[in-house]
Amino acid sequence: IGTGDWSSDVCSSDLVNLLDNRTSLKVNIFLKQFRQSHTEIIQILRDGRSSEIGAEKLRGLFKLLPLPEEVSMCHKAMAGL
C-alpha cells in the first residue's frame, strides 16, 4: 500500500516522469481549484456530473488532456515493460 510519498514508494531508478515540469505544475494548479480529492473529481467526471465542476473548469481540464501522440507514446512505453 502506498504512502503517497513517491520517494518512499518507488526506487528512484524506477521513477518515470510522464509529465514535463510545466505540465505537472498546470495539473497541480488545476486540481487545487477543487475542494474534493482527486478520486472524487474522477468519479464526478465518470458520472457525467459536469454541473458540479462548471464549464470554465472543464475547458481548463480539456487544455490539460494529452495529445494523441503523447497517449500513443505512453502505450508503447507500457507495452515494453
Tab-separated table of N, CA, C and O in Angstrom:
chain	number	residue	atom	x	y	z
A	1	ILE	N	0.857	-1.188	0.000
A	1	ILE	CA	0.000	0.000	0.000
A	1	ILE	C	0.888	1.232	0.000
A	1	ILE	O	1.817	1.319	0.792
A	2	GLY	N	0.573	2.157	-0.862
A	2	GLY	CA	1.379	3.357	-0.988
A	2	GLY	C	1.144	4.347	0.131
A	2	GLY	O	0.071	4.400	0.727
A	3	THR	N	2.159	5.106	0.417
A	3	THR	CA	2.054	6.120	1.467
A	3	THR	C	1.710	7.481	0.902
A	3	THR	O	1.445	8.407	1.644
A	4	GLY	N	1.746	7.601	-0.428
A	4	GLY	CA	1.506	8.896	-1.038
A	4	GLY	C	2.792	9.683	-1.217
A	4	GLY	O	2.817	10.727	-1.819
A	5	ASP	N	3.874	9.155	-0.678
A	5	ASP	CA	5.182	9.798	-0.815
A	5	ASP	C	5.979	9.035	-1.858
A	5	ASP	O	6.420	7.927	-1.627
A	6	TRP	N	6.158	9.644	-3.037
A	6	TRP	CA	6.832	8.956	-4.138
A	6	TRP	C	8.220	8.494	-3.747
A	6	TRP	O	8.661	7.431	-4.141
A	7	SER	N	8.903	9.283	-2.968
A	7	SER	CA	10.286	8.941	-2.662
A	7	SER	C	10.393	7.659	-1.854
A	7	SER	O	11.357	6.933	-1.974
A	8	SER	N	9.408	7.353	-1.033
A	8	SER	CA	9.472	6.125	-0.249
A	8	SER	C	8.781	4.960	-0.939
A	8	SER	O	9.068	3.815	-0.637
A	9	ASP	N	7.877	5.222	-1.876
A	9	ASP	CA	7.132	4.157	-2.553
A	9	ASP	C	7.885	3.568	-3.738
A	9	ASP	O	7.731	2.418	-4.059
A	10	VAL	N	8.674	4.388	-4.404
A	10	VAL	CA	9.299	3.966	-5.655
A	10	VAL	C	10.790	4.251	-5.579
A	10	VAL	O	11.204	5.326	-5.185
A	11	CYS	N	11.563	3.277	-5.954
A	11	CYS	CA	13.007	3.462	-6.045
A	11	CYS	C	13.281	4.521	-7.107
A	11	CYS	O	12.623	4.554	-8.140
A	12	SER	N	14.221	5.397	-6.903
A	12	SER	CA	14.455	6.487	-7.852
A	12	SER	C	14.791	5.972	-9.248
A	12	SER	O	14.488	6.616	-10.231
A	13	SER	N	15.414	4.794	-9.364
A	13	SER	CA	15.729	4.264	-10.680
A	13	SER	C	14.485	3.756	-11.405
A	13	SER	O	14.499	3.589	-12.617
A	14	ASP	N	13.395	3.517	-10.695
A	14	ASP	CA	12.155	3.035	-11.278
A	14	ASP	C	11.184	4.168	-11.599
A	14	ASP	O	10.131	3.934	-12.162
A	15	LEU	N	11.525	5.374	-11.242
A	15	LEU	CA	10.625	6.513	-11.417
A	15	LEU	C	10.639	6.986	-12.863
A	15	LEU	O	11.689	7.209	-13.453
A	16	VAL	N	9.448	7.127	-13.423
A	16	VAL	CA	9.284	7.623	-14.787
A	16	VAL	C	8.393	8.847	-14.726
A	16	VAL	O	7.313	8.811	-14.162
A	17	ASN	N	8.852	9.938	-15.305
A	17	ASN	CA	8.053	11.155	-15.362
A	17	ASN	C	7.222	11.142	-16.624
A	17	ASN	O	7.761	11.136	-17.726
A	18	LEU	N	5.907	11.116	-16.455
A	18	LEU	CA	5.014	11.156	-17.609
A	18	LEU	C	4.738	12.578	-18.063
A	18	LEU	O	4.377	12.808	-19.203
A	19	LEU	N	4.900	13.520	-17.153
A	19	LEU	CA	4.618	14.919	-17.461
A	19	LEU	C	5.886	15.740	-17.314
A	19	LEU	O	6.673	15.514	-16.392
A	20	ASP	N	6.064	16.707	-18.194
A	20	ASP	CA	7.187	17.624	-18.007
A	20	ASP	C	6.838	18.557	-16.844
A	20	ASP	O	5.708	18.584	-16.356
A	21	ASN	N	7.815	19.311	-16.373
A	21	ASN	CA	7.613	20.155	-15.189
A	21	ASN	C	6.497	21.175	-15.382
A	21	ASN	O	5.705	21.414	-14.476
A	22	ARG	N	6.434	21.772	-16.564
A	22	ARG	CA	5.420	22.803	-16.830
A	22	ARG	C	4.007	22.204	-16.780
A	22	ARG	O	3.104	22.759	-16.157
A	23	THR	N	3.828	21.064	-17.445
A	23	THR	CA	2.515	20.417	-17.461
A	23	THR	C	2.139	19.946	-16.063
A	23	THR	O	0.987	20.083	-15.642
A	24	SER	N	3.089	19.403	-15.341
A	24	SER	CA	2.836	18.954	-13.976
A	24	SER	C	2.360	20.105	-13.100
A	24	SER	O	1.417	19.962	-12.321
A	25	LEU	N	2.992	21.256	-13.244
A	25	LEU	CA	2.594	22.441	-12.490
A	25	LEU	C	1.164	22.847	-12.849
A	25	LEU	O	0.345	23.144	-11.967
A	26	LYS	N	0.841	22.844	-14.148
A	26	LYS	CA	-0.511	23.202	-14.589
A	26	LYS	C	-1.555	22.251	-14.017
A	26	LYS	O	-2.631	22.672	-13.582
A	27	VAL	N	-1.255	20.961	-14.015
A	27	VAL	CA	-2.191	19.962	-13.474
A	27	VAL	C	-2.390	20.196	-11.980
A	27	VAL	O	-3.526	20.173	-11.483
A	28	ASN	N	-1.307	20.432	-11.258
A	28	ASN	CA	-1.418	20.676	-9.818
A	28	ASN	C	-2.230	21.921	-9.510
A	28	ASN	O	-3.056	21.916	-8.601
A	29	ILE	N	-2.017	22.978	-10.265
A	29	ILE	CA	-2.797	24.205	-10.069
A	29	ILE	C	-4.265	23.946	-10.359
A	29	ILE	O	-5.147	24.379	-9.618
A	30	PHE	N	-4.539	23.211	-11.434
A	30	PHE	CA	-5.920	22.895	-11.784
A	30	PHE	C	-6.597	22.112	-10.660
A	30	PHE	O	-7.716	22.423	-10.261
A	31	LEU	N	-5.922	21.095	-10.131
A	31	LEU	CA	-6.519	20.247	-9.102
A	31	LEU	C	-6.742	20.992	-7.788
A	31	LEU	O	-7.667	20.670	-7.044
A	32	LYS	N	-5.941	22.008	-7.515
A	32	LYS	CA	-6.101	22.775	-6.277
A	32	LYS	C	-7.358	23.648	-6.292
A	32	LYS	O	-7.779	24.132	-5.250
A	33	GLN	N	-7.985	23.818	-7.460
A	33	GLN	CA	-9.216	24.605	-7.561
A	33	GLN	C	-10.397	23.894	-6.905
A	33	GLN	O	-11.404	24.508	-6.596
A	34	PHE	N	-10.259	22.595	-6.710
A	34	PHE	CA	-11.362	21.794	-6.207
A	34	PHE	C	-11.237	21.559	-4.716
A	34	PHE	O	-10.148	21.504	-4.167
A	35	ARG	N	-12.364	21.362	-4.094
A	35	ARG	CA	-12.388	21.049	-2.669
A	35	ARG	C	-12.449	19.537	-2.452
A	35	ARG	O	-12.387	19.074	-1.332
A	36	GLN	N	-12.573	18.781	-3.545
A	36	GLN	CA	-12.658	17.326	-3.462
A	36	GLN	C	-11.288	16.696	-3.695
A	36	GLN	O	-10.388	17.324	-4.228
A	37	SER	N	-11.191	15.426	-3.320
A	37	SER	CA	-9.968	14.682	-3.601
A	37	SER	C	-9.945	14.332	-5.084
A	37	SER	O	-10.962	14.428	-5.780
A	38	HIS	N	-8.788	13.910	-5.563
A	38	HIS	CA	-8.680	13.561	-6.980
A	38	HIS	C	-9.585	12.382	-7.332
A	38	HIS	O	-10.131	12.329	-8.423
A	39	THR	N	-9.798	11.451	-6.406
A	39	THR	CA	-10.698	10.325	-6.698
A	39	THR	C	-12.147	10.799	-6.822
A	39	THR	O	-12.887	10.290	-7.664
A	40	GLU	N	-12.536	11.782	-6.023
A	40	GLU	CA	-13.889	12.334	-6.133
A	40	GLU	C	-14.066	13.084	-7.456
A	40	GLU	O	-15.125	12.990	-8.086
A	41	ILE	N	-13.035	13.807	-7.882
A	41	ILE	CA	-13.092	14.530	-9.158
A	41	ILE	C	-13.260	13.535	-10.302
A	41	ILE	O	-14.090	13.728	-11.204
A	42	ILE	N	-12.499	12.449	-10.259
A	42	ILE	CA	-12.598	11.421	-11.300
A	42	ILE	C	-14.000	10.828	-11.325
A	42	ILE	O	-14.589	10.630	-12.395
A	43	GLN	N	-14.576	10.558	-10.159
A	43	GLN	CA	-15.921	9.986	-10.104
A	43	GLN	C	-16.958	10.954	-10.654
A	43	GLN	O	-17.878	10.547	-11.372
A	44	ILE	N	-16.819	12.235	-10.362
A	44	ILE	CA	-17.732	13.248	-10.900
A	44	ILE	C	-17.675	13.232	-12.424
A	44	ILE	O	-18.706	13.263	-13.098
A	45	LEU	N	-16.459	13.169	-12.972
A	45	LEU	CA	-16.302	13.142	-14.424
A	45	LEU	C	-16.882	11.869	-15.022
A	45	LEU	O	-17.558	11.900	-16.055
A	46	ARG	N	-16.631	10.737	-14.388
A	46	ARG	CA	-17.164	9.458	-14.886
A	46	ARG	C	-18.680	9.429	-14.861
A	46	ARG	O	-19.309	8.858	-15.742
A	47	ASP	N	-19.263	10.048	-13.833
A	47	ASP	CA	-20.719	10.064	-13.706
A	47	ASP	C	-21.376	11.114	-14.599
A	47	ASP	O	-22.597	11.188	-14.679
A	48	GLY	N	-20.564	11.953	-15.237
A	48	GLY	CA	-21.110	12.973	-16.126
A	48	GLY	C	-21.775	14.124	-15.395
A	48	GLY	O	-22.625	14.813	-15.959
A	49	ARG	N	-21.374	14.356	-14.154
A	49	ARG	CA	-21.973	15.434	-13.358
A	49	ARG	C	-21.191	16.736	-13.584
A	49	ARG	O	-20.616	17.310	-12.677
A	50	SER	N	-21.181	17.188	-14.827
A	50	SER	CA	-20.373	18.350	-15.213
A	50	SER	C	-20.805	19.633	-14.508
A	50	SER	O	-19.993	20.528	-14.313
A	51	SER	N	-22.063	19.712	-14.110
A	51	SER	CA	-22.530	20.930	-13.443
A	51	SER	C	-21.824	21.133	-12.102
A	51	SER	O	-21.709	22.261	-11.628
A	52	GLU	N	-21.309	20.056	-11.507
A	52	GLU	CA	-20.594	20.175	-10.238
A	52	GLU	C	-19.200	20.766	-10.442
A	52	GLU	O	-18.595	21.258	-9.498
A	53	ILE	N	-18.703	20.705	-11.657
A	53	ILE	CA	-17.374	21.233	-11.951
A	53	ILE	C	-17.475	22.605	-12.599
A	53	ILE	O	-16.735	23.510	-12.254
A	54	GLY	N	-18.383	22.748	-13.536
A	54	GLY	CA	-18.563	24.025	-14.218
A	54	GLY	C	-17.843	24.058	-15.554
A	54	GLY	O	-16.817	23.402	-15.751
A	55	ALA	N	-18.390	24.828	-16.469
A	55	ALA	CA	-17.885	24.893	-17.839
A	55	ALA	C	-16.458	25.429	-17.910
A	55	ALA	O	-15.632	24.926	-18.666
A	56	GLU	N	-16.155	26.446	-17.132
A	56	GLU	CA	-14.818	27.056	-17.185
A	56	GLU	C	-13.732	26.064	-16.752
A	56	GLU	O	-12.692	25.943	-17.390
A	57	LYS	N	-14.003	25.324	-15.685
A	57	LYS	CA	-13.026	24.345	-15.215
A	57	LYS	C	-12.914	23.172	-16.186
A	57	LYS	O	-11.827	22.618	-16.375
A	58	LEU	N	-14.016	22.801	-16.822
A	58	LEU	CA	-13.958	21.734	-17.817
A	58	LEU	C	-13.120	22.154	-19.021
A	58	LEU	O	-12.365	21.349	-19.574
A	59	ARG	N	-13.227	23.425	-19.423
A	59	ARG	CA	-12.382	23.933	-20.516
A	59	ARG	C	-10.915	23.888	-20.102
A	59	ARG	O	-10.031	23.549	-20.894
A	60	GLY	N	-10.644	24.213	-18.842
A	60	GLY	CA	-9.275	24.142	-18.331
A	60	GLY	C	-8.755	22.717	-18.330
A	60	GLY	O	-7.600	22.454	-18.687
A	61	LEU	N	-9.610	21.781	-17.971
A	61	LEU	CA	-9.235	20.364	-17.980
A	61	LEU	C	-8.957	19.899	-19.405
A	61	LEU	O	-7.988	19.177	-19.654
A	62	PHE	N	-9.780	20.320	-20.339
A	62	PHE	CA	-9.598	19.938	-21.742
A	62	PHE	C	-8.220	20.356	-22.251
A	62	PHE	O	-7.562	19.621	-22.981
A	63	LYS	N	-7.754	21.532	-21.822
A	63	LYS	CA	-6.444	22.022	-22.242
A	63	LYS	C	-5.307	21.166	-21.683
A	63	LYS	O	-4.212	21.146	-22.230
A	64	LEU	N	-5.574	20.452	-20.594
A	64	LEU	CA	-4.545	19.625	-19.955
A	64	LEU	C	-4.492	18.198	-20.490
A	64	LEU	O	-3.544	17.463	-20.204
A	65	LEU	N	-5.498	17.816	-21.272
A	65	LEU	CA	-5.521	16.447	-21.788
A	65	LEU	C	-4.328	16.201	-22.710
A	65	LEU	O	-3.898	17.097	-23.427
A	66	PRO	N	-3.796	14.988	-22.696
A	66	PRO	CA	-2.640	14.702	-23.560
A	66	PRO	C	-3.029	14.658	-25.031
A	66	PRO	O	-4.167	14.333	-25.388
A	67	LEU	N	-2.058	14.963	-25.876
A	67	LEU	CA	-2.252	14.871	-27.315
A	67	LEU	C	-2.249	13.390	-27.719
A	67	LEU	O	-1.669	12.557	-27.013
A	68	PRO	N	-2.886	13.048	-28.844
A	68	PRO	CA	-2.924	11.638	-29.264
A	68	PRO	C	-1.531	11.002	-29.366
A	68	PRO	O	-1.346	9.848	-28.984
A	69	GLU	N	-0.542	11.764	-29.841
A	69	GLU	CA	0.800	11.198	-29.952
A	69	GLU	C	1.427	10.950	-28.577
A	69	GLU	O	2.222	10.029	-28.410
A	70	GLU	N	1.048	11.750	-27.577
A	70	GLU	CA	1.534	11.521	-26.211
A	70	GLU	C	0.918	10.249	-25.631
A	70	GLU	O	1.598	9.479	-24.949
A	71	VAL	N	-0.352	10.031	-25.911
A	71	VAL	CA	-1.021	8.810	-25.452
A	71	VAL	C	-0.380	7.598	-26.108
A	71	VAL	O	-0.088	6.590	-25.448
A	72	SER	N	-0.130	7.695	-27.405
A	72	SER	CA	0.499	6.603	-28.143
A	72	SER	C	1.883	6.290	-27.581
A	72	SER	O	2.241	5.120	-27.406
A	73	MET	N	2.642	7.321	-27.269
A	73	MET	CA	3.974	7.138	-26.705
A	73	MET	C	3.904	6.401	-25.361
A	73	MET	O	4.693	5.491	-25.098
A	74	CYS	N	2.932	6.743	-24.538
A	74	CYS	CA	2.764	6.066	-23.255
A	74	CYS	C	2.369	4.608	-23.431
A	74	CYS	O	2.874	3.744	-22.729
A	75	HIS	N	1.481	4.347	-24.378
A	75	HIS	CA	1.070	2.964	-24.651
A	75	HIS	C	2.266	2.128	-25.103
A	75	HIS	O	2.434	0.989	-24.673
A	76	LYS	N	3.090	2.700	-25.970
A	76	LYS	CA	4.274	1.985	-26.449
A	76	LYS	C	5.254	1.726	-25.317
A	76	LYS	O	5.836	0.651	-25.221
A	77	ALA	N	5.432	2.717	-24.443
A	77	ALA	CA	6.343	2.553	-23.309
A	77	ALA	C	5.840	1.493	-22.343
A	77	ALA	O	6.611	0.669	-21.845
A	78	MET	N	4.529	1.462	-22.122
A	78	MET	CA	3.954	0.468	-21.217
A	78	MET	C	4.018	-0.935	-21.816
A	78	MET	O	4.176	-1.905	-21.097
A	79	ALA	N	3.912	-1.047	-23.127
A	79	ALA	CA	3.985	-2.343	-23.784
A	79	ALA	C	5.386	-2.931	-23.667
A	79	ALA	O	5.555	-4.155	-23.663
A	80	GLY	N	6.379	-2.061	-23.546
A	80	GLY	CA	7.756	-2.523	-23.431
A	80	GLY	C	8.143	-2.985	-22.045
A	80	GLY	O	9.229	-3.524	-21.850
A	81	LEU	N	7.264	-2.832	-21.079
A	81	LEU	CA	7.591	-3.230	-19.698
A	81	LEU	C	7.390	-4.690	-19.466
A	81	LEU	O	6.653	-5.424	-19.738
